[in-house]
Amino acid sequence: MPAMLSGGKFQKINVDELAALLQSVTPARQINAVHLHHTWKPRHHDYRGYDTIVGMWRFHTVTQGWKDIAQHLTIAPDGSLWTGRHWDLPPASAVGHNGSAQAGPFMIEMIGDFDVGGDPFVDPQRSTAIAVLAALVDRFSLSTEAIRFHNEMSTKTCPGTAIDRHALLDEVAARRGHDAGGARAAAPASPFAPDADALFQAMTFLRGDGAARSWRELDAAFYEPWDAEPPEVDQHVTALRQAAAVVDAAAVTRADVDVELTPAVKEALRPYVINLTRGRFSTEGIFTTSQADVEAIFSQHLPKALADAAREQRPLRIVIYAHGGLVGERDGLGVALKHVHWWVRNGVYPLYFVWETGLLSSLVNVILASLARGGARAERDFTDFADAQIEGAAREFRARSFWADMKHVAELSSAPGGGARFVAEKLASFSQAHPDAVEMHAVGHSAGSNFHGFFLPVLFDAGLPGVKTLQLLAPAITVDAFLDTIMRRIRQIGELTMFTMKDTSERADNCANIYRKSLLYLIHHALEDAREMPLLGLQISVLDDIRLKRLFGVEGRVTSRTDTVVWSPSTDEDLRAASTSERHGGFDDDPATMNSVLRRVAGLSGSDPVRDPFVAPATRRDVDEWSSPAAAFDVATGGAPTRDVPFDYARTDTPGTRVLTAHADRSRNGAGRRRALCVGINAYRRKPLRGCVADAQAWARTLVALGFDTPQMLLDQQATRDRILGDLDAMVRSSRPGDVVVFQFAGHGTAVPDRSADELGGDSPDDDEALCPIDFTEGRLVVDDDLAAIFQRIPDGVHVTAFIDCCHSGSITRFGAGPPRGQGRGDLDERSRYIDADEQIIEGHLAFRAARGGARLVDRESRAAARDILFAACRSTEVAWESNGQGDFTRHATRALADGVAGLTNAAFLARVQASFGDQPRQHPELHPPGVGALGLLTPTMRGDVEAALSVPAPPAGRAGDVADLLRAIADVLGTR
């Protein structure tokens, strides 16, 4: 369970504030020891504040597979403290010493390498560590001997050979009692003081609504394995940076923009982007904004834009944009980057507020935790929960506090001392200085309507006469709040337009694939103070309120105003009222909507041409925006970036490992990207597995070590059919010559009747072979045709390799769901990765395919051009085994890769893997298609290379003849797992 506190951040506090927390919070478990660690890496020079903490969190959760950051508290080189894991939960500190839900240690990580010759352990970090240790042993009535170094419980040197334990404990003993009764009050003196607000947020997290007490009742899946322990010697900075780029399951993304956030790009954005952290100008993170930056906007950039507009004999149009809530800095910057220069090209000056408001994953995680606490996790998949159960979980388990805090952040921004208030005053002054030359417009998406509910009244009170247009996209503001803020100032708004979904589309949307309606419905039912709170963006709320119906002209206008609501998808031929979005988060990517917004800002009619129409970014329409694993702003955090960080919607550009090859062009010299999609599914409702998630994590670690960008991960509930195909398709479509792509799958396979007769001539002529996603029981299988349709689009010069660790098709069907007799090893926890497709699965599959218009065939010419290679876990007559929590093929293959791949061919790698299985293996890994063994392993491939390698006689007619490469191989491999 991520320790991302409300507001989307770990909290930075000081020693006095820790003392206040210790006085006001009583952990549900007994604290009987304090464990002290150093990170080893990141070191002092790697520390970058919040980004480093998030990087550690992601390393622990993504790479290590833990539920949260390992430690309860982190001590930074500057002496500051960062909150971490909830105090009610045992840490991931040392094998056999992590304790339980009843009793155990409090874990501290100190950032640095304190082995001899490493970082100096000096003030302010040293004095902070001593004060913290003294406060903890005082609070929990422990002796100083209860302070245990990591090296007392393991063979590691942690927390460093340069730290003398006895001397440190003597200093702690001398410090004891200093802070007793001296902590400042818990209540913040001002909501706008960052430190006090951080203390308030930390206290809310640790004490909030009885949530922590509930965690003791969660099933074992929410606790770490007994052997969880930080791997200090392996946790190097590069791994941290790369792990941090794998984003939360709920991060919103809809675009693939190939732009790096270099210093030049940052400077290009600076005139248009105002970054706020909890209402104040952001002084750290990916993109900073200072008061001087804002002054420069009004003293340099806007005067220049005004002069340009005057030369073109038009007014200077300024649009003030606020993105949606529950997104972090990178996602807010992603919205700005895809919009800003489009506005500029159309003669509009954009001012984008990036107001960091937290992560959707925090909201999703607390809901899932509540469901698990209710015991339902063991009974069925989370996606099967009725919406009413989700709503109840959200109300019960502190989810409302995330939404309430988001609104609080919006309020802080425009309150005295807030960054948005400063901007409002500047905007008003600038407008007053140029009364006839400047037009103001405002746009807000989702919770951006809450932001404008506070900002616009402040802007008007500062002296701005009014805005010419206000356009709200799927507004999440309540009707009461709208009426009390924006509606009260409606005379200062020239024209109000709302773009939002029809109720049918609202109900067809989903949140994170667990709630089967839109975010607005979840807010309506569960996240506001009252149930069924009317929201401005819900059609049912508008049609139920006579004031809104009259305002928007739905029923009997009572004024001459022309305010409008556009129900999406619209059928209006007026291009000022066009919208096609059918997802709550999709309006700011929808060309119809954005071009309608532009027309209203620019004063264009529906028939006037738009200078530079908005074009939808490369998108995955079938992927849920809440749960896409690619970040809208995919930037590595958690260490000290030593180069410009890439801005890419589907990847991070870490330097690739050079692959030896005979060719010398750019696509062959390692300059391409090295990307991977890793899928692992244990939590099947039928025949669950044990080792597939561990497999995916092992592949991810192995590929990162080989120079791959941090892989996209789909684990358990994330690995739906739509997610697997959507993410793989996006990766292939966005690949360029020189790229290397890996697709890895660990889970069940099955075979279902072939509806398209495309398997004739294979070893399973009547079946379609299929992977089993987490939602396969609904008929949502990934058949070989689905994969073929993606792989036929592989661009020339792009190499794709698949590693499939599950059973094969063919004669294995005679063994049913069990292993061949005599092959099991009774002393191991062993399972075969196979699901028998019973009548229910087959009927569901056929119904699903029929609803989608039948299976897709892939023509011979398209397949002949494919450049894809498959390593299969075993022969078609064998079982793919997992034992002791890992797939046998994955175990041997990842070890073989770890030995190095420079100059290695596919055939040599296969031989290395086969040899590792021993003299009498029970499964024999294979390489497909025949003839590609001489090609370089994980090396960019040109069409001529494959054609030369596959210069074999023409295959027979039928589908089997079309698949001389991966399609046939996958058809051979996936059948009856």
JSON list of C-alpha atoms in Angstrom, two decimals, residues 771-943:
[
{"chain": "A", "resi": 771, "resn": "LEU", "atom": "CA", "xyz": [-2.82, -16.32, -23.22]},
{"chain": "A", "resi": 772, "resn": "CYS", "atom": "CA", "xyz": [-5.05, -15.97, -20.15]},
{"chain": "A", "resi": 773, "resn": "PRO", "atom": "CA", "xyz": [-5.28, -12.38, -18.86]},
{"chain": "A", "resi": 774, "resn": "ILE", "atom": "CA", "xyz": [-6.66, -11.77, -15.38]},
{"chain": "A", "resi": 775, "resn": "ASP", "atom": "CA", "xyz": [-10.16, -11.31, -16.86]},
{"chain": "A", "resi": 776, "resn": "PHE", "atom": "CA", "xyz": [-10.06, -14.40, -19.10]},
{"chain": "A", "resi": 777, "resn": "THR", "atom": "CA", "xyz": [-13.11, -15.99, -17.42]},
{"chain": "A", "resi": 778, "resn": "GLU", "atom": "CA", "xyz": [-15.23, -13.32, -19.14]},
{"chain": "A", "resi": 779, "resn": "GLY", "atom": "CA", "xyz": [-14.10, -14.67, -22.50]},
{"chain": "A", "resi": 780, "resn": "ARG", "atom": "CA", "xyz": [-11.44, -11.96, -22.81]},
{"chain": "A", "resi": 781, "resn": "LEU", "atom": "CA", "xyz": [-8.57, -14.14, -24.02]},
{"chain": "A", "resi": 782, "resn": "VAL", "atom": "CA", "xyz": [-5.50, -12.98, -25.93]},
{"chain": "A", "resi": 783, "resn": "VAL", "atom": "CA", "xyz": [-5.45, -15.26, -28.97]},
{"chain": "A", "resi": 784, "resn": "ASP", "atom": "CA", "xyz": [-2.64, -15.55, -31.46]},
{"chain": "A", "resi": 785, "resn": "ASP", "atom": "CA", "xyz": [-4.56, -13.43, -33.98]},
{"chain": "A", "resi": 786, "resn": "ASP", "atom": "CA", "xyz": [-4.58, -10.53, -31.52]},
{"chain": "A", "resi": 787, "resn": "LEU", "atom": "CA", "xyz": [-0.81, -10.66, -31.19]},
{"chain": "A", "resi": 788, "resn": "ALA", "atom": "CA", "xyz": [-0.31, -11.14, -34.91]},
{"chain": "A", "resi": 789, "resn": "ALA", "atom": "CA", "xyz": [-2.32, -8.00, -35.65]},
{"chain": "A", "resi": 790, "resn": "ILE", "atom": "CA", "xyz": [0.09, -6.06, -33.45]},
{"chain": "A", "resi": 791, "resn": "PHE", "atom": "CA", "xyz": [3.33, -7.66, -34.59]},
{"chain": "A", "resi": 792, "resn": "GLN", "atom": "CA", "xyz": [2.59, -7.19, -38.28]},
{"chain": "A", "resi": 793, "resn": "ARG", "atom": "CA", "xyz": [2.99, -3.44, -37.64]},
{"chain": "A", "resi": 794, "resn": "ILE", "atom": "CA", "xyz": [6.58, -3.71, -36.40]},
{"chain": "A", "resi": 795, "resn": "PRO", "atom": "CA", "xyz": [8.54, -1.02, -38.30]},
{"chain": "A", "resi": 796, "resn": "ASP", "atom": "CA", "xyz": [11.62, -1.98, -40.29]},
{"chain": "A", "resi": 797, "resn": "GLY", "atom": "CA", "xyz": [14.74, -1.83, -38.16]},
{"chain": "A", "resi": 798, "resn": "VAL", "atom": "CA", "xyz": [12.87, -2.69, -34.94]},
{"chain": "A", "resi": 799, "resn": "HIS", "atom": "CA", "xyz": [13.61, -5.92, -33.11]},
{"chain": "A", "resi": 800, "resn": "VAL", "atom": "CA", "xyz": [10.90, -7.67, -31.07]},
{"chain": "A", "resi": 801, "resn": "THR", "atom": "CA", "xyz": [11.58, -10.68, -28.88]},
{"chain": "A", "resi": 802, "resn": "ALA", "atom": "CA", "xyz": [8.97, -12.50, -26.79]},
{"chain": "A", "resi": 803, "resn": "PHE", "atom": "CA", "xyz": [9.75, -14.62, -23.73]},
{"chain": "A", "resi": 804, "resn": "ILE", "atom": "CA", "xyz": [6.73, -16.78, -22.90]},
{"chain": "A", "resi": 805, "resn": "ASP", "atom": "CA", "xyz": [6.90, -18.81, -19.69]},
{"chain": "A", "resi": 806, "resn": "CYS", "atom": "CA", "xyz": [3.86, -21.06, -19.79]},
{"chain": "A", "resi": 807, "resn": "CYS", "atom": "CA", "xyz": [2.81, -24.41, -21.27]},
{"chain": "A", "resi": 808, "resn": "HIS", "atom": "CA", "xyz": [2.62, -25.43, -24.90]},
{"chain": "A", "resi": 809, "resn": "SER", "atom": "CA", "xyz": [-0.12, -26.62, -27.21]},
{"chain": "A", "resi": 810, "resn": "GLY", "atom": "CA", "xyz": [-0.40, -29.98, -28.86]},
{"chain": "A", "resi": 811, "resn": "SER", "atom": "CA", "xyz": [-0.47, -33.31, -27.12]},
{"chain": "A", "resi": 812, "resn": "ILE", "atom": "CA", "xyz": [-0.28, -31.79, -23.66]},
{"chain": "A", "resi": 813, "resn": "THR", "atom": "CA", "xyz": [-4.08, -31.60, -23.78]},
{"chain": "A", "resi": 814, "resn": "ARG", "atom": "CA", "xyz": [-4.28, -35.24, -22.87]},
{"chain": "A", "resi": 815, "resn": "PHE", "atom": "CA", "xyz": [-2.93, -34.45, -19.43]},
{"chain": "A", "resi": 816, "resn": "GLY", "atom": "CA", "xyz": [-5.79, -32.08, -18.57]},
{"chain": "A", "resi": 817, "resn": "ALA", "atom": "CA", "xyz": [-5.03, -29.55, -15.89]},
{"chain": "A", "resi": 818, "resn": "GLY", "atom": "CA", "xyz": [-2.39, -31.64, -14.20]},
{"chain": "A", "resi": 819, "resn": "PRO", "atom": "CA", "xyz": [1.24, -32.46, -14.98]},
{"chain": "A", "resi": 820, "resn": "PRO", "atom": "CA", "xyz": [2.44, -35.57, -16.80]},
{"chain": "A", "resi": 821, "resn": "ARG", "atom": "CA", "xyz": [2.72, -38.48, -14.42]},
{"chain": "A", "resi": 822, "resn": "GLY", "atom": "CA", "xyz": [6.07, -38.90, -12.80]},
{"chain": "A", "resi": 823, "resn": "GLN", "atom": "CA", "xyz": [7.33, -35.41, -13.60]},
{"chain": "A", "resi": 824, "resn": "GLY", "atom": "CA", "xyz": [6.47, -33.65, -10.36]},
{"chain": "A", "resi": 825, "resn": "ARG", "atom": "CA", "xyz": [8.87, -33.27, -7.46]},
{"chain": "A", "resi": 826, "resn": "GLY", "atom": "CA", "xyz": [7.02, -33.75, -4.22]},
{"chain": "A", "resi": 827, "resn": "ASP", "atom": "CA", "xyz": [9.43, -31.74, -2.09]},
{"chain": "A", "resi": 828, "resn": "LEU", "atom": "CA", "xyz": [8.77, -28.49, -3.98]},
{"chain": "A", "resi": 829, "resn": "ASP", "atom": "CA", "xyz": [5.77, -26.17, -4.33]},
{"chain": "A", "resi": 830, "resn": "GLU", "atom": "CA", "xyz": [5.21, -26.88, -8.03]},
{"chain": "A", "resi": 831, "resn": "ARG", "atom": "CA", "xyz": [2.47, -25.90, -10.45]},
{"chain": "A", "resi": 832, "resn": "SER", "atom": "CA", "xyz": [1.92, -26.19, -14.19]},
{"chain": "A", "resi": 833, "resn": "ARG", "atom": "CA", "xyz": [0.84, -23.08, -16.03]},
{"chain": "A", "resi": 834, "resn": "TYR", "atom": "CA", "xyz": [-2.22, -24.37, -17.82]},
{"chain": "A", "resi": 835, "resn": "ILE", "atom": "CA", "xyz": [-5.98, -23.72, -17.70]},
{"chain": "A", "resi": 836, "resn": "ASP", "atom": "CA", "xyz": [-8.38, -26.23, -19.24]},
{"chain": "A", "resi": 837, "resn": "ALA", "atom": "CA", "xyz": [-10.88, -24.27, -21.34]},
{"chain": "A", "resi": 838, "resn": "ASP", "atom": "CA", "xyz": [-14.19, -25.65, -20.13]},
{"chain": "A", "resi": 839, "resn": "GLU", "atom": "CA", "xyz": [-17.57, -24.97, -21.73]},
{"chain": "A", "resi": 840, "resn": "GLN", "atom": "CA", "xyz": [-18.07, -21.73, -19.79]},
{"chain": "A", "resi": 841, "resn": "ILE", "atom": "CA", "xyz": [-14.75, -20.27, -20.96]},
{"chain": "A", "resi": 842, "resn": "ILE", "atom": "CA", "xyz": [-15.33, -21.38, -24.55]},
{"chain": "A", "resi": 843, "resn": "GLU", "atom": "CA", "xyz": [-18.83, -19.93, -24.67]},
{"chain": "A", "resi": 844, "resn": "GLY", "atom": "CA", "xyz": [-17.60, -16.68, -23.15]},
{"chain": "A", "resi": 845, "resn": "HIS", "atom": "CA", "xyz": [-14.78, -16.50, -25.67]},
{"chain": "A", "resi": 846, "resn": "LEU", "atom": "CA", "xyz": [-17.06, -17.11, -28.64]},
{"chain": "A", "resi": 847, "resn": "ALA", "atom": "CA", "xyz": [-19.57, -14.54, -27.40]},
{"chain": "A", "resi": 848, "resn": "PHE", "atom": "CA", "xyz": [-16.83, -11.98, -26.85]},
{"chain": "A", "resi": 849, "resn": "ARG", "atom": "CA", "xyz": [-15.40, -12.54, -30.32]},
{"chain": "A", "resi": 850, "resn": "ALA", "atom": "CA", "xyz": [-18.83, -12.41, -31.92]},
{"chain": "A", "resi": 851, "resn": "ALA", "atom": "CA", "xyz": [-19.54, -9.07, -30.22]},
{"chain": "A", "resi": 852, "resn": "ARG", "atom": "CA", "xyz": [-16.29, -7.70, -31.67]},
{"chain": "A", "resi": 853, "resn": "GLY", "atom": "CA", "xyz": [-17.07, -8.84, -35.20]},
{"chain": "A", "resi": 854, "resn": "GLY", "atom": "CA", "xyz": [-15.13, -12.10, -35.23]},
{"chain": "A", "resi": 855, "resn": "ALA", "atom": "CA", "xyz": [-11.46, -12.97, -35.28]},
{"chain": "A", "resi": 856, "resn": "ARG", "atom": "CA", "xyz": [-8.96, -11.05, -37.36]},
{"chain": "A", "resi": 857, "resn": "LEU", "atom": "CA", "xyz": [-6.93, -12.84, -40.01]},
{"chain": "A", "resi": 858, "resn": "VAL", "atom": "CA", "xyz": [-3.44, -11.72, -40.84]},
{"chain": "A", "resi": 859, "resn": "ASP", "atom": "CA", "xyz": [-2.45, -12.01, -44.46]},
{"chain": "A", "resi": 860, "resn": "ARG", "atom": "CA", "xyz": [0.64, -13.84, -45.69]},
{"chain": "A", "resi": 861, "resn": "GLU", "atom": "CA", "xyz": [2.34, -10.71, -47.02]},
{"chain": "A", "resi": 862, "resn": "SER", "atom": "CA", "xyz": [2.06, -8.86, -43.74]},
{"chain": "A", "resi": 863, "resn": "ARG", "atom": "CA", "xyz": [3.42, -11.77, -41.76]},
{"chain": "A", "resi": 864, "resn": "ALA", "atom": "CA", "xyz": [6.33, -12.25, -44.12]},
{"chain": "A", "resi": 865, "resn": "ALA", "atom": "CA", "xyz": [7.54, -8.77, -43.23]},
{"chain": "A", "resi": 866, "resn": "ALA", "atom": "CA", "xyz": [7.51, -9.36, -39.48]},
{"chain": "A", "resi": 867, "resn": "ARG", "atom": "CA", "xyz": [10.73, -9.32, -37.47]},
{"chain": "A", "resi": 868, "resn": "ASP", "atom": "CA", "xyz": [9.86, -11.05, -34.22]},
{"chain": "A", "resi": 869, "resn": "ILE", "atom": "CA", "xyz": [11.49, -13.86, -32.29]},
{"chain": "A", "resi": 870, "resn": "LEU", "atom": "CA", "xyz": [10.10, -16.12, -29.59]},
{"chain": "A", "resi": 871, "resn": "PHE", "atom": "CA", "xyz": [11.82, -17.97, -26.79]},
{"chain": "A", "resi": 872, "resn": "ALA", "atom": "CA", "xyz": [9.38, -20.57, -25.48]},
{"chain": "A", "resi": 873, "resn": "ALA", "atom": "CA", "xyz": [9.58, -22.23, -22.08]},
{"chain": "A", "resi": 874, "resn": "CYS", "atom": "CA", "xyz": [9.24, -25.80, -23.40]},
{"chain": "A", "resi": 875, "resn": "ARG", "atom": "CA", "xyz": [8.30, -28.05, -26.27]},
{"chain": "A", "resi": 876, "resn": "SER", "atom": "CA", "xyz": [4.72, -28.48, -27.44]},
{"chain": "A", "resi": 877, "resn": "THR", "atom": "CA", "xyz": [4.51, -31.83, -25.63]},
{"chain": "A", "resi": 878, "resn": "GLU", "atom": "CA", "xyz": [5.80, -30.54, -22.31]},
{"chain": "A", "resi": 879, "resn": "VAL", "atom": "CA", "xyz": [4.64, -28.58, -19.30]},
{"chain": "A", "resi": 880, "resn": "ALA", "atom": "CA", "xyz": [6.11, -25.23, -18.29]},
{"chain": "A", "resi": 881, "resn": "TRP", "atom": "CA", "xyz": [6.78, -25.59, -14.58]},
{"chain": "A", "resi": 882, "resn": "GLU", "atom": "CA", "xyz": [7.08, -23.18, -11.72]},
{"chain": "A", "resi": 883, "resn": "SER", "atom": "CA", "xyz": [8.68, -24.25, -8.47]},
{"chain": "A", "resi": 884, "resn": "ASN", "atom": "CA", "xyz": [9.35, -22.49, -5.18]},
{"chain": "A", "resi": 885, "resn": "GLY", "atom": "CA", "xyz": [7.69, -19.31, -6.39]},
{"chain": "A", "resi": 886, "resn": "GLN", "atom": "CA", "xyz": [9.34, -18.84, -9.77]},
{"chain": "A", "resi": 887, "resn": "GLY", "atom": "CA", "xyz": [9.06, -20.21, -13.29]},
{"chain": "A", "resi": 888, "resn": "ASP", "atom": "CA", "xyz": [11.82, -22.67, -14.12]},
{"chain": "A", "resi": 889, "resn": "PHE", "atom": "CA", "xyz": [12.36, -21.12, -17.56]},
{"chain": "A", "resi": 890, "resn": "THR", "atom": "CA", "xyz": [12.48, -17.60, -16.13]},
{"chain": "A", "resi": 891, "resn": "ARG", "atom": "CA", "xyz": [14.95, -18.65, -13.45]},
{"chain": "A", "resi": 892, "resn": "HIS", "atom": "CA", "xyz": [17.39, -20.10, -15.99]},
{"chain": "A", "resi": 893, "resn": "ALA", "atom": "CA", "xyz": [16.84, -17.51, -18.73]},
{"chain": "A", "resi": 894, "resn": "THR", "atom": "CA", "xyz": [17.35, -14.46, -16.49]},
{"chain": "A", "resi": 895, "resn": "ARG", "atom": "CA", "xyz": [20.51, -15.99, -15.04]},
{"chain": "A", "resi": 896, "resn": "ALA", "atom": "CA", "xyz": [21.79, -16.61, -18.57]},
{"chain": "A", "resi": 897, "resn": "LEU", "atom": "CA", "xyz": [21.10, -13.00, -19.50]},
{"chain": "A", "resi": 898, "resn": "ALA", "atom": "CA", "xyz": [22.81, -11.77, -16.36]},
{"chain": "A", "resi": 899, "resn": "ASP", "atom": "CA", "xyz": [26.03, -13.37, -17.64]},
{"chain": "A", "resi": 900, "resn": "GLY", "atom": "CA", "xyz": [26.08, -10.81, -20.46]},
{"chain": "A", "resi": 901, "resn": "VAL", "atom": "CA", "xyz": [24.74, -10.60, -24.00]},
{"chain": "A", "resi": 902, "resn": "ALA", "atom": "CA", "xyz": [27.43, -8.72, -25.94]},
{"chain": "A", "resi": 903, "resn": "GLY", "atom": "CA", "xyz": [28.02, -10.60, -29.18]},
{"chain": "A", "resi": 904, "resn": "LEU", "atom": "CA", "xyz": [25.62, -13.37, -28.18]},
{"chain": "A", "resi": 905, "resn": "THR", "atom": "CA", "xyz": [23.39, -14.91, -30.86]},
{"chain": "A", "resi": 906, "resn": "ASN", "atom": "CA", "xyz": [19.90, -16.22, -30.29]},
{"chain": "A", "resi": 907, "resn": "ALA", "atom": "CA", "xyz": [21.13, -19.79, -30.73]},
{"chain": "A", "resi": 908, "resn": "ALA", "atom": "CA", "xyz": [23.99, -19.31, -28.26]},
{"chain": "A", "resi": 909, "resn": "PHE", "atom": "CA", "xyz": [21.63, -17.87, -25.67]},
{"chain": "A", "resi": 910, "resn": "LEU", "atom": "CA", "xyz": [19.20, -20.77, -26.14]},
{"chain": "A", "resi": 911, "resn": "ALA", "atom": "CA", "xyz": [22.07, -23.24, -25.73]},
{"chain": "A", "resi": 912, "resn": "ARG", "atom": "CA", "xyz": [23.12, -21.47, -22.53]},
{"chain": "A", "resi": 913, "resn": "VAL", "atom": "CA", "xyz": [19.58, -21.73, -21.14]},
{"chain": "A", "resi": 914, "resn": "GLN", "atom": "CA", "xyz": [19.12, -25.37, -22.18]},
{"chain": "A", "resi": 915, "resn": "ALA", "atom": "CA", "xyz": [22.41, -26.34, -20.59]},
{"chain": "A", "resi": 916, "resn": "SER", "atom": "CA", "xyz": [21.37, -24.80, -17.30]},
{"chain": "A", "resi": 917, "resn": "PHE", "atom": "CA", "xyz": [18.42, -27.23, -17.08]},
{"chain": "A", "resi": 918, "resn": "GLY", "atom": "CA", "xyz": [20.88, -30.13, -16.66]},
{"chain": "A", "resi": 919, "resn": "ASP", "atom": "CA", "xyz": [21.32, -33.51, -18.28]},
{"chain": "A", "resi": 920, "resn": "GLN", "atom": "CA", "xyz": [17.75, -34.75, -17.77]},
{"chain": "A", "resi": 921, "resn": "PRO", "atom": "CA", "xyz": [15.50, -31.72, -18.09]},
{"chain": "A", "resi": 922, "resn": "ARG", "atom": "CA", "xyz": [11.75, -32.05, -17.75]},
{"chain": "A", "resi": 923, "resn": "GLN", "atom": "CA", "xyz": [11.23, -29.16, -20.17]},
{"chain": "A", "resi": 924, "resn": "HIS", "atom": "CA", "xyz": [13.22, -28.06, -23.21]},
{"chain": "A", "resi": 925, "resn": "PRO", "atom": "CA", "xyz": [13.12, -24.33, -24.09]},
{"chain": "A", "resi": 926, "resn": "GLU", "atom": "CA", "xyz": [12.82, -23.55, -27.80]},
{"chain": "A", "resi": 927, "resn": "LEU", "atom": "CA", "xyz": [13.56, -20.74, -30.23]},
{"chain": "A", "resi": 928, "resn": "HIS", "atom": "CA", "xyz": [11.14, -19.75, -32.99]},
{"chain": "A", "resi": 929, "resn": "PRO", "atom": "CA", "xyz": [11.09, -19.34, -35.95]},
{"chain": "A", "resi": 930, "resn": "PRO", "atom": "CA", "xyz": [13.67, -21.73, -37.38]},
{"chain": "A", "resi": 931, "resn": "GLY", "atom": "CA", "xyz": [16.67, -19.99, -38.89]},
{"chain": "A", "resi": 932, "resn": "VAL", "atom": "CA", "xyz": [16.94, -16.95, -36.62]},
{"chain": "A", "resi": 933, "resn": "GLY", "atom": "CA", "xyz": [19.52, -18.54, -34.34]},
{"chain": "A", "resi": 934, "resn": "ALA", "atom": "CA", "xyz": [22.40, -16.79, -36.11]},
{"chain": "A", "resi": 935, "resn": "LEU", "atom": "CA", "xyz": [20.93, -13.33, -35.50]},
{"chain": "A", "resi": 936, "resn": "GLY", "atom": "CA", "xyz": [22.20, -11.27, -32.59]},
{"chain": "A", "resi": 937, "resn": "LEU", "atom": "CA", "xyz": [20.25, -11.58, -29.33]},
{"chain": "A", "resi": 938, "resn": "LEU", "atom": "CA", "xyz": [18.20, -8.44, -28.60]},
{"chain": "A", "resi": 939, "resn": "THR", "atom": "CA", "xyz": [19.75, -6.70, -31.60]},
{"chain": "A", "resi": 940, "resn": "PRO", "atom": "CA", "xyz": [17.90, -4.30, -33.97]},
{"chain": "A", "resi": 941, "resn": "THR", "atom": "CA", "xyz": [16.80, -6.26, -37.02]},
{"chain": "A", "resi": 942, "resn": "MET", "atom": "CA", "xyz": [16.37, -5.13, -40.61]},
{"chain": "A", "resi": 943, "resn": "ARG", "atom": "CA", "xyz": [14.02, -6.84, -43.03]}
]
